């Protein structure tokens, strides 16, 4: 194709070790290719350097023009997330979560899949029925006693999903890279491969549909270091925690968009399912229209007291979880740096003393030298144990708490929505002109919202009593194993003195 000139409107910093090229506002570029795809052009800068840059960051030079005084749009890039304490700001210039390619038949790239993955027509619908037998049923809420104001129906066929084998893949002839994660549901054993952008789209849909259910958070996006091995493995672990929570939730684990995400292996079906989810009418408060709740009317006085109690409880839990997360983050850093450094310093001091003992005054070799050097070697080894220990106990605990922090941060909003619904009901009851039929309908809707909120609170308490408790037990077990190992090392050194 013929080349043309384009003026840079906004600064753009290219990702290191990629085909991206950094450009500066005001530069005049020579555009050599506009068919790269995904919103990218290729061209030469004034220095003669070639590379890719966002199409939206430049304008074709027709007549003399100046850059407009407006914020720069977000160029396509790839998302990431940081380790605890290493999160980077989410910069618009590096976010590859555009979905244009999903709706353009000429550039559409279906989610990658493994060789043993079937692509039979209707596969998604078939697997949906295999999940639990309740995937297409309405969510049910039960009230077992007057004191318990609601609980979700228990999953009849619970399942798990394992995420593994994160692999770096490329597109656009190797110009763009991304990480693909392999998901394997236990109800099908059929592998599907998903990128972080697929998770991000799913999360947006869940938040839009279920505003009365606390959605677990995704790992944060990260700009730099997203292809490093440690980062990829940590993100996989965080995504696994997100998936585990989704699988345990009685409503989220059986909703259509989640099952579509787990099972679809066909490009056309994926696009159709994506569009169906984005056109879903039962979102937000309308979701309650499909909830089967008890017919018994709830006493407002009982509800108000319990809502206020739970609001205080959730806010206190949120503060404590954030505090423990900060502690876990600090301890992990200390394991890698301070604890290792201190024990290494102790070991080196003992080793230096042993070296001084190496020969006695008569030139005879001293066994004391060996014994003291062994003390030094032991403490240096303990320092190395500390360096690795943070990955075994504090980091997994942080990952678990990260999920619950997202839940406790959202639950106050859920409780406030119940308060708003109750206030709306009271306003309607004071309206003497409202027909009795309409008033009954308002009361019923308010009760359904209340039942839904208390069912979600009940599920959170079950999560706290079962899975959070299990995470704390795993943490203590890892701590115990670590200190037993330290004691063993010291005992072995002590025995050498005998």
Short mmCIF file of C-alpha atoms in Angstrom, two decimals:
data_model
loop_
_atom_site.label_atom_id
_atom_site.label_comp_id
_atom_site.label_asym_id
_atom_site.label_seq_id
_atom_site.Cartn_x
_atom_site.Cartn_y
_atom_site.Cartn_z
CA UNK A 1 0.00 0.00 0.00
CA UNK A 2 1.10 3.63 -0.45
CA UNK A 3 2.60 5.43 2.52
CA UNK A 4 1.35 8.69 4.03
CA UNK A 5 2.24 11.07 6.83
CA UNK A 6 0.55 11.13 10.23
CA UNK A 7 1.06 13.51 13.13
CA UNK A 8 1.27 12.14 16.70
CA UNK A 9 -1.47 13.55 18.93
CA UNK A 10 -0.46 11.96 22.25
CA UNK A 11 2.63 10.45 23.83
CA UNK A 12 2.75 6.65 23.83
CA UNK A 13 5.33 4.46 25.58
CA UNK A 14 5.89 1.17 23.76
CA UNK A 15 6.17 -2.06 25.74
CA UNK A 16 9.84 -3.16 25.97
CA UNK A 17 10.89 -6.24 24.00
CA UNK A 18 7.87 -6.04 21.69
CA UNK A 19 7.18 -4.61 18.25
CA UNK A 20 5.62 -1.48 19.81
CA UNK A 21 7.33 1.87 19.15
CA UNK A 22 7.35 4.85 21.53
CA UNK A 23 6.03 8.05 19.96
CA UNK A 24 5.90 11.67 21.14
CA UNK A 25 3.16 14.23 20.58
CA UNK A 26 3.97 16.47 17.61
CA UNK A 27 6.18 13.95 15.78
CA UNK A 28 5.55 13.36 12.10
CA UNK A 29 5.43 9.65 11.28
CA UNK A 30 5.48 7.83 7.97
CA UNK A 31 2.70 5.22 8.03
CA UNK A 32 3.63 2.08 6.09
CA UNK A 33 0.81 -0.32 7.11
CA UNK A 34 -2.76 0.23 8.31
CA UNK A 35 -3.90 -3.40 8.02
CA UNK A 36 -2.07 -4.69 11.12
CA UNK A 37 -5.38 -5.06 12.99
CA UNK A 38 -6.64 -4.55 16.55
CA UNK A 39 -6.33 -0.75 16.27
CA UNK A 40 -2.59 -0.70 15.45
CA UNK A 41 -0.65 0.89 12.59
CA UNK A 42 2.98 0.38 11.56
CA UNK A 43 5.33 3.13 10.50
CA UNK A 44 8.62 5.00 10.76
CA UNK A 45 9.51 7.77 13.19
CA UNK A 46 11.75 10.76 12.27
CA UNK A 47 14.83 8.69 13.29
CA UNK A 48 13.96 5.98 10.77
CA UNK A 49 12.96 3.47 13.47
CA UNK A 50 10.08 1.15 12.59
CA UNK A 51 7.38 -0.22 14.91
CA UNK A 52 3.69 -0.43 15.91
CA UNK A 53 1.68 2.39 17.47
CA UNK A 54 -2.03 2.95 18.27
CA UNK A 55 -4.06 4.27 15.37
CA UNK A 56 -6.10 6.46 17.75
CA UNK A 57 -2.93 8.30 18.84
CA UNK A 58 -2.23 9.83 15.43
CA UNK A 59 -4.07 11.68 12.70
CA UNK A 60 -3.49 11.59 8.98
CA UNK A 61 -1.89 14.80 7.72
CA UNK A 62 -4.20 16.38 5.18
CA UNK A 63 -3.86 20.03 6.06
CA UNK A 64 -2.02 21.82 8.83
CA UNK A 65 -3.55 20.84 12.14
CA UNK A 66 -2.70 20.88 15.82
CA UNK A 67 -3.27 18.20 18.46
CA UNK A 68 -6.65 18.70 20.17
CA UNK A 69 -6.70 19.45 23.87
CA UNK A 70 -8.51 16.28 24.91
CA UNK A 71 -7.35 13.27 26.95
CA UNK A 72 -5.79 10.46 24.90
CA UNK A 73 -7.93 7.39 24.22
CA UNK A 74 -6.82 3.97 25.46
CA UNK A 75 -4.71 2.03 22.93
CA UNK A 76 -5.04 -1.74 22.74
CA UNK A 77 -2.53 -3.60 24.91
CA UNK A 78 -2.61 -6.43 27.44
CA UNK A 79 -3.75 -6.41 31.06
CA UNK A 80 -1.83 -7.71 34.03
CA UNK A 81 -1.70 -7.68 37.77
CA UNK A 82 0.89 -7.29 40.37
CA UNK A 83 2.13 -9.26 43.31
CA UNK A 84 1.18 -7.92 46.74
CA UNK A 85 2.87 -4.58 47.09
CA UNK A 86 3.90 -4.51 43.41
CA UNK A 87 0.72 -3.31 41.73
CA UNK A 88 1.17 -0.90 38.88
CA UNK A 89 -1.35 1.82 38.01
CA UNK A 90 -3.90 0.83 35.42
CA UNK A 91 -2.74 3.04 32.55
CA UNK A 92 -5.08 3.41 29.67
CA UNK A 93 -2.20 3.25 27.20
CA UNK A 94 -1.50 -0.41 27.95
CA UNK A 95 -4.87 -2.14 28.27
CA UNK A 96 -5.60 -4.86 25.73
CA UNK A 97 -9.17 -5.45 26.79
CA UNK A 98 -10.81 -4.07 23.65
CA UNK A 99 -13.38 -6.45 22.21
CA UNK A 100 -13.55 -5.21 18.62
CA UNK A 101 -12.03 -8.45 17.35
CA UNK A 102 -14.89 -10.42 18.92
CA UNK A 103 -17.51 -8.75 16.76
CA UNK A 104 -15.66 -8.49 13.46
CA UNK A 105 -15.99 -11.64 11.39
CA UNK A 106 -12.80 -10.79 9.49
CA UNK A 107 -10.58 -10.44 12.56
CA UNK A 108 -12.38 -12.60 15.11
CA UNK A 109 -10.08 -14.90 17.04
CA UNK A 110 -11.88 -17.62 18.98
CA UNK A 111 -10.60 -18.62 22.41
CA UNK A 112 -7.74 -21.07 21.88
CA UNK A 113 -8.44 -24.68 22.74
CA UNK A 114 -6.45 -27.87 23.10
CA UNK A 115 -6.28 -30.68 20.57
CA UNK A 116 -8.49 -32.96 22.66
CA UNK A 117 -11.27 -30.41 22.84
CA UNK A 118 -14.45 -31.32 20.94
CA UNK A 119 -16.10 -28.67 18.79
CA UNK A 120 -19.42 -30.39 18.18
CA UNK A 121 -22.38 -28.17 17.51
CA UNK A 122 -24.53 -27.70 20.59
CA UNK A 123 -21.68 -28.64 22.91
CA UNK A 124 -22.34 -25.72 25.26
CA UNK A 125 -26.01 -26.54 25.65
CA UNK A 126 -25.26 -30.21 26.25
CA UNK A 127 -22.65 -29.52 28.91
CA UNK A 128 -24.88 -26.94 30.58
CA UNK A 129 -27.37 -29.68 31.39
CA UNK A 130 -24.58 -31.80 32.88
CA UNK A 131 -23.48 -29.20 35.42
CA UNK A 132 -25.98 -29.71 38.18
CA UNK A 133 -29.41 -30.20 36.75
CA UNK A 134 -30.31 -26.76 38.12
CA UNK A 135 -28.47 -24.56 35.62
CA UNK A 136 -31.65 -23.57 33.83
CA UNK A 137 -33.85 -23.43 36.93
CA UNK A 138 -34.73 -20.31 38.87
CA UNK A 139 -32.66 -19.60 42.01
CA UNK A 140 -34.56 -20.86 45.08
CA UNK A 141 -34.47 -19.35 48.57
CA UNK A 142 -35.66 -21.25 51.66
CA UNK A 143 -36.53 -20.03 55.14
CA UNK A 144 -35.92 -22.78 57.67
CA UNK A 145 -36.95 -20.77 60.76
CA UNK A 146 -38.19 -17.36 61.84
CA UNK A 147 -34.69 -16.48 62.98
CA UNK A 148 -33.12 -17.38 59.63
CA UNK A 149 -34.46 -15.05 56.97
CA UNK A 150 -33.17 -16.93 53.94
CA UNK A 151 -30.66 -19.34 52.42
CA UNK A 152 -29.91 -20.37 48.88
CA UNK A 153 -30.85 -23.83 47.70
CA UNK A 154 -27.92 -26.19 48.16
CA UNK A 155 -26.18 -27.34 44.98
CA UNK A 156 -27.36 -30.85 44.16
CA UNK A 157 -24.26 -31.69 42.07
CA UNK A 158 -21.29 -29.53 43.12
CA UNK A 159 -18.30 -29.44 40.81
CA UNK A 160 -14.79 -27.99 40.61
CA UNK A 161 -12.73 -26.32 37.91
CA UNK A 162 -8.94 -26.54 37.74
CA UNK A 163 -6.89 -23.85 36.05
CA UNK A 164 -3.43 -24.89 34.89
CA UNK A 165 -0.81 -24.77 32.15
CA UNK A 166 -0.56 -21.02 31.56
CA UNK A 167 1.21 -20.59 28.24
CA UNK A 168 2.46 -17.61 26.29
CA UNK A 169 0.89 -17.40 22.84
CA UNK A 170 1.03 -14.90 19.99
CA UNK A 171 -1.20 -13.43 17.31
CA UNK A 172 -0.83 -11.03 14.40
CA UNK A 173 2.15 -13.04 13.15
CA UNK A 174 3.92 -12.87 16.48
CA UNK A 175 3.62 -9.09 16.89
CA UNK A 176 1.34 -9.36 19.95
CA UNK A 177 1.68 -11.78 22.86
CA UNK A 178 -0.74 -12.96 25.55
CA UNK A 179 -1.04 -15.63 28.26
CA UNK A 180 -3.66 -18.38 27.87
CA UNK A 181 -4.89 -20.39 30.87
CA UNK A 182 -6.31 -23.91 30.60
CA UNK A 183 -9.57 -24.54 32.50
CA UNK A 184 -10.91 -28.06 33.11
CA UNK A 185 -14.40 -28.45 34.68
CA UNK A 186 -14.90 -31.69 36.61
CA UNK A 187 -18.37 -32.24 35.11
CA UNK A 188 -16.99 -32.54 31.56
CA UNK A 189 -13.20 -32.96 31.74
CA UNK A 190 -13.09 -30.89 28.54
CA UNK A 191 -10.32 -28.30 28.47
CA UNK A 192 -11.03 -24.71 27.44
CA UNK A 193 -8.43 -21.99 27.13
CA UNK A 194 -9.12 -18.45 28.31
CA UNK A 195 -7.17 -15.21 28.42
CA UNK A 196 -7.38 -12.64 31.19
CA UNK A 197 -9.50 -10.43 28.92
CA UNK A 198 -12.10 -13.23 28.83
CA UNK A 199 -12.16 -13.29 32.64
CA UNK A 200 -12.48 -9.50 32.64
CA UNK A 201 -15.46 -9.59 30.29
CA UNK A 202 -17.09 -12.30 32.42
CA UNK A 203 -16.58 -10.25 35.58
CA UNK A 204 -18.24 -7.20 34.01
CA UNK A 205 -21.26 -9.29 33.01
CA UNK A 206 -21.58 -10.81 36.50
CA UNK A 207 -21.44 -7.40 38.19
CA UNK A 208 -24.04 -6.03 35.80
CA UNK A 209 -26.45 -8.91 36.30
CA UNK A 210 -26.10 -9.65 40.03
CA UNK A 211 -26.07 -6.37 41.95
CA UNK A 212 -27.58 -8.17 44.98
CA UNK A 213 -24.79 -10.77 45.04
CA UNK A 214 -21.22 -9.98 46.03
CA UNK A 215 -19.03 -11.00 43.08
CA UNK A 216 -15.52 -12.21 43.97
CA UNK A 217 -12.75 -9.93 42.64
CA UNK A 218 -10.33 -10.66 39.82
CA UNK A 219 -6.59 -10.12 40.14
CA UNK A 220 -5.60 -6.52 39.46
CA UNK A 221 -4.30 -5.54 36.05
CA UNK A 222 -0.57 -4.94 35.66
CA UNK A 223 1.38 -3.03 33.06
CA UNK A 224 4.95 -4.28 33.43
CA UNK A 225 6.36 -7.74 34.08
CA UNK A 226 3.23 -9.57 32.96
CA UNK A 227 5.24 -12.24 31.11
CA UNK A 228 7.54 -13.06 34.02
CA UNK A 229 7.25 -16.63 35.28
CA UNK A 230 6.58 -15.69 38.93
CA UNK A 231 3.88 -13.25 37.92
CA UNK A 232 2.15 -15.73 35.61
CA UNK A 233 2.07 -18.42 38.31
CA UNK A 234 0.76 -16.01 40.95
CA UNK A 235 -1.97 -14.78 38.64
CA UNK A 236 -2.92 -18.40 37.95
CA UNK A 237 -3.23 -18.99 41.72
CA UNK A 238 -5.42 -15.89 42.14
CA UNK A 239 -7.64 -16.88 39.22
CA UNK A 240 -7.99 -20.32 40.81
CA UNK A 241 -9.29 -18.70 44.01
CA UNK A 242 -11.80 -16.69 41.94
CA UNK A 243 -12.95 -19.86 40.17
CA UNK A 244 -13.23 -21.80 43.44
CA UNK A 245 -15.55 -19.18 44.93
CA UNK A 246 -17.67 -19.13 41.79
CA UNK A 247 -18.03 -22.93 41.87
CA UNK A 248 -19.14 -22.88 45.51
CA UNK A 249 -21.82 -20.21 45.06
CA UNK A 250 -25.30 -21.75 44.54
CA UNK A 251 -26.41 -19.05 42.06
CA UNK A 252 -23.22 -17.94 40.33
CA UNK A 253 -22.09 -21.52 39.68
CA UNK A 254 -25.21 -22.27 37.63
CA UNK A 255 -25.83 -18.98 35.77
CA UNK A 256 -25.80 -19.10 31.98
CA UNK A 257 -22.89 -16.72 31.35
CA UNK A 258 -20.61 -18.69 33.72
CA UNK A 259 -21.49 -22.04 32.15
CA UNK A 260 -20.93 -20.54 28.70
CA UNK A 261 -17.52 -19.31 29.86
CA UNK A 262 -16.58 -22.78 31.13
CA UNK A 263 -17.84 -24.91 28.27
CA UNK A 264 -17.91 -23.08 24.93
CA UNK A 265 -15.33 -24.36 22.43
CA UNK A 266 -16.88 -23.15 19.19
CA UNK A 267 -16.12 -19.67 17.81
CA UNK A 268 -19.63 -18.93 16.52
CA UNK A 269 -21.29 -20.21 19.68
CA UNK A 270 -18.90 -18.13 21.76
CA UNK A 271 -19.84 -14.96 19.89
CA UNK A 272 -23.54 -15.76 20.14
CA UNK A 273 -23.32 -16.51 23.85
CA UNK A 274 -21.39 -13.31 24.42
CA UNK A 275 -24.06 -11.27 22.66
CA UNK A 276 -26.86 -13.06 24.53
CA UNK A 277 -25.20 -12.21 27.84
CA UNK A 278 -24.81 -8.56 26.86
CA UNK A 279 -28.50 -8.40 25.85
CA UNK A 280 -29.76 -10.09 29.03
CA UNK A 281 -32.82 -8.24 30.36
CA UNK A 282 -32.84 -9.84 33.84
CA UNK A 283 -30.06 -7.70 35.24
CA UNK A 284 -29.78 -5.55 38.35
CA UNK A 285 -33.01 -5.40 40.34
CA UNK A 286 -34.79 -7.28 37.53
CA UNK A 287 -32.81 -10.38 38.51
CA UNK A 288 -35.21 -10.74 41.48
CA UNK A 289 -38.02 -11.47 39.02
CA UNK A 290 -36.54 -14.92 38.48
CA UNK A 291 -35.92 -15.68 42.18
CA UNK A 292 -38.28 -18.15 43.89
CA UNK A 293 -38.57 -16.82 47.46
CA UNK A 294 -40.87 -17.84 50.35
CA UNK A 295 -44.37 -16.38 50.25
CA UNK A 296 -44.35 -15.52 53.95
CA UNK A 297 -44.22 -11.76 54.50
CA UNK A 298 -41.27 -10.51 56.54
CA UNK A 299 -41.78 -8.28 59.59
CA UNK A 300 -40.09 -4.91 58.84
CA UNK A 301 -39.05 -4.45 62.48
CA UNK A 302 -37.11 -7.73 62.44
CA UNK A 303 -35.46 -6.93 59.13
CA UNK A 304 -34.29 -3.46 60.12
CA UNK A 305 -32.52 -4.70 63.24
CA UNK A 306 -30.81 -7.57 61.44
CA UNK A 307 -29.70 -5.39 58.52
CA UNK A 308 -28.08 -2.87 60.87
CA UNK A 309 -26.36 -5.67 62.81
CA UNK A 310 -25.00 -7.25 59.64
CA UNK A 311 -23.87 -3.90 58.27
CA UNK A 312 -21.73 -3.29 61.36
CA UNK A 313 -20.45 -6.86 61.26
CA UNK A 314 -19.46 -6.69 57.58
CA UNK A 315 -17.73 -3.32 57.97
CA UNK A 316 -15.75 -4.67 60.94
CA UNK A 317 -14.85 -7.81 58.99
CA UNK A 318 -13.71 -5.69 56.06
CA UNK A 319 -11.37 -3.64 58.25
CA UNK A 320 -9.91 -6.74 59.93
CA UNK A 321 -9.38 -8.58 56.64
CA UNK A 322 -7.56 -5.59 55.14
CA UNK A 323 -5.40 -5.36 58.26
CA UNK A 324 -4.48 -9.06 58.09
CA UNK A 325 -3.76 -8.72 54.36
CA UNK A 326 -1.32 -5.91 55.12
CA UNK A 327 0.30 -8.06 57.79
CA UNK A 328 0.61 -11.02 55.40
CA UNK A 329 2.13 -8.74 52.77
CA UNK A 330 4.66 -7.33 55.26
CA UNK A 331 5.61 -10.79 56.51
CA UNK A 332 6.15 -12.09 52.99
CA UNK A 333 8.48 -9.19 52.23
CA UNK A 334 10.36 -9.76 55.48
CA UNK A 335 10.81 -13.45 54.65
CA UNK A 336 12.38 -12.54 51.33
CA UNK A 337 14.52 -9.68 52.65
CA UNK A 338 14.88 -8.96 56.37
CA UNK A 339 14.61 -12.47 57.88
CA UNK A 340 16.90 -13.95 55.27
CA UNK A 341 19.40 -11.11 55.69
CA UNK A 342 19.43 -11.36 59.50
CA UNK A 343 19.91 -15.12 59.66
CA UNK A 344 22.56 -14.94 56.94
CA UNK A 345 24.38 -12.27 58.95
CA UNK A 346 24.27 -14.49 62.06
CA UNK A 347 25.53 -17.47 60.07
CA UNK A 348 28.39 -15.51 58.53
CA UNK A 349 29.47 -14.31 61.98
CA UNK A 350 29.65 -17.89 63.31
CA UNK A 351 31.43 -19.05 60.14
CA UNK A 352 34.04 -16.31 60.52
CA UNK A 353 34.66 -17.42 64.11
CA UNK A 354 35.10 -21.01 62.94
CA UNK A 355 37.63 -19.84 60.37
CA UNK A 356 39.59 -18.15 63.17
CA UNK A 357 39.62 -21.48 65.04
CA UNK A 358 40.88 -23.33 61.99
CA UNK A 359 44.48 -23.82 63.28
CA UNK A 360 45.65 -23.86 66.87
CA UNK A 361 48.90 -22.35 68.08
CA UNK A 362 50.86 -25.56 67.35
CA UNK A 363 49.60 -25.58 63.76
CA UNK A 364 47.31 -28.51 64.49
CA UNK A 365 43.87 -28.64 62.84
CA UNK A 366 41.06 -27.81 65.31
CA UNK A 367 37.78 -29.76 65.31
CA UNK A 368 36.21 -26.75 67.04
CA UNK A 369 36.63 -24.94 63.76
CA UNK A 370 34.38 -27.48 61.99
CA UNK A 371 31.75 -27.37 64.73
CA UNK A 372 31.52 -23.58 64.74
CA UNK A 373 31.45 -23.41 60.95
CA UNK A 374 28.55 -25.90 61.00
CA UNK A 375 26.64 -23.47 63.23
CA UNK A 376 27.22 -20.75 60.67
CA UNK A 377 26.16 -22.96 57.78
CA UNK A 378 23.00 -23.93 59.65
CA UNK A 379 21.92 -20.32 60.17
CA UNK A 380 22.68 -19.45 56.56
CA UNK A 381 20.48 -22.40 55.54
CA UNK A 382 17.69 -21.16 57.84
CA UNK A 383 17.91 -17.80 56.07
CA UNK A 384 17.35 -19.54 52.73
CA UNK A 385 14.39 -21.42 54.23
CA UNK A 386 12.85 -18.10 55.23
CA UNK A 387 13.31 -16.78 51.70
CA UNK A 388 11.14 -19.58 50.29
CA UNK A 389 8.69 -19.82 53.17
CA UNK A 390 6.69 -16.71 52.29
CA UNK A 391 5.47 -18.45 49.13
CA UNK A 392 4.24 -21.40 51.19
CA UNK A 393 2.19 -19.71 53.91
CA UNK A 394 1.86 -15.91 53.77
CA UNK A 395 1.25 -15.57 50.02
CA UNK A 396 -1.52 -18.25 49.84
CA UNK A 397 -3.16 -16.65 52.89
CA UNK A 398 -3.00 -13.26 51.17
CA UNK A 399 -4.62 -14.74 48.05
CA UNK A 400 -7.51 -16.14 50.11
CA UNK A 401 -8.01 -12.87 51.98
CA UNK A 402 -7.96 -10.98 48.67
CA UNK A 403 -11.14 -12.80 47.64
CA UNK A 404 -12.91 -12.09 50.93
CA UNK A 405 -11.81 -8.47 50.89
CA UNK A 406 -13.67 -8.08 47.59
CA UNK A 407 -16.76 -9.71 49.10
CA UNK A 408 -16.77 -7.63 52.29
CA UNK A 409 -16.21 -4.47 50.23
CA UNK A 410 -19.34 -5.20 48.15
CA UNK A 411 -21.70 -6.47 50.84
CA UNK A 412 -22.40 -2.98 52.35
CA UNK A 413 -23.70 -1.89 48.93
CA UNK A 414 -25.95 -4.96 48.85
CA UNK A 415 -27.31 -4.14 52.31
CA UNK A 416 -27.91 -0.53 51.33
CA UNK A 417 -29.97 -1.67 48.34
CA UNK A 418 -32.24 -3.58 50.73
CA UNK A 419 -32.63 -0.41 52.80
CA UNK A 420 -33.57 1.53 49.65
CA UNK A 421 -36.16 -1.09 48.69
CA UNK A 422 -37.65 -0.96 52.20
CA UNK A 423 -37.79 2.83 52.07
CA UNK A 424 -39.55 2.69 48.70
CA UNK A 425 -42.11 0.28 50.15
CA UNK A 426 -42.84 2.64 53.05
CA UNK A 427 -43.34 5.54 50.65
CA UNK A 428 -45.84 3.49 48.66
CA UNK A 429 -47.69 2.49 51.83
CA UNK A 430 -48.09 6.18 52.75
CA UNK A 431 -49.55 6.85 49.30
CA UNK A 432 -53.29 6.44 49.88
CA UNK A 433 -54.04 6.67 46.16
CA UNK A 434 -52.05 3.55 45.27
CA UNK A 435 -54.35 0.58 44.42
CA UNK A 436 -54.21 -2.37 46.78
CA UNK A 437 -53.04 -4.68 44.01
CA UNK A 438 -50.09 -2.42 43.23
CA UNK A 439 -49.24 -2.08 46.93
CA UNK A 440 -49.25 -5.86 47.34
CA UNK A 441 -46.90 -6.17 44.37
CA UNK A 442 -44.52 -3.58 45.87
CA UNK A 443 -44.47 -5.42 49.19
CA UNK A 444 -43.77 -8.72 47.45
CA UNK A 445 -40.88 -7.26 45.46
CA UNK A 446 -39.40 -5.75 48.60
CA UNK A 447 -39.65 -9.09 50.39
CA UNK A 448 -37.94 -10.90 47.51
CA UNK A 449 -35.06 -8.41 47.64
CA UNK A 450 -34.85 -8.91 51.42
CA UNK A 451 -34.84 -12.69 51.11
CA UNK A 452 -32.12 -12.44 48.43
CA UNK A 453 -29.92 -10.23 50.61
CA UNK A 454 -30.24 -12.53 53.62
CA UNK A 455 -29.56 -15.60 51.48
CA UNK A 456 -26.35 -13.94 50.33
CA UNK A 457 -25.41 -13.07 53.92
CA UNK A 458 -26.03 -16.68 54.90
CA UNK A 459 -23.73 -17.88 52.11
CA UNK A 460 -20.99 -15.49 53.23
CA UNK A 461 -21.21 -16.85 56.78
CA UNK A 462 -20.88 -20.38 55.43
CA UNK A 463 -17.81 -19.30 53.47
CA UNK A 464 -16.35 -17.80 56.64
CA UNK A 465 -17.04 -20.89 58.74
CA UNK A 466 -15.83 -23.43 56.19
CA UNK A 467 -13.43 -22.17 53.53
CA UNK A 468 -11.81 -19.26 55.35
CA UNK A 469 -11.33 -21.54 58.35
CA UNK A 470 -9.71 -24.13 56.06
CA UNK A 471 -7.36 -21.48 54.67
CA UNK A 472 -6.27 -20.54 58.20
CA UNK A 473 -5.67 -24.20 59.05
CA UNK A 474 -3.54 -24.62 55.92
CA UNK A 475 -1.55 -21.54 56.92
CA UNK A 476 -0.89 -22.90 60.42
CA UNK A 477 0.12 -26.28 58.99
CA UNK A 478 2.68 -24.63 56.71
CA UNK A 479 3.99 -22.60 59.64
CA UNK A 480 4.29 -25.77 61.72
CA UNK A 481 6.14 -27.60 58.93
CA UNK A 482 8.53 -24.69 58.56
CA UNK A 483 9.43 -24.40 62.23
CA UNK A 484 9.78 -28.18 62.54
CA UNK A 485 12.27 -28.00 59.69
CA UNK A 486 14.18 -25.22 61.47
CA UNK A 487 14.25 -27.22 64.72
CA UNK A 488 15.51 -30.28 62.83
CA UNK A 489 18.38 -28.28 61.31
CA UNK A 490 19.45 -26.95 64.71
CA UNK A 491 19.17 -30.38 66.36
CA UNK A 492 21.38 -31.92 63.68
CA UNK A 493 23.99 -29.24 64.26
CA UNK A 494 23.79 -29.74 68.04
CA UNK A 495 24.27 -33.48 67.70
CA UNK A 496 27.52 -32.91 65.85
CA UNK A 497 28.97 -31.47 69.07
CA UNK A 498 28.57 -34.88 70.72
#
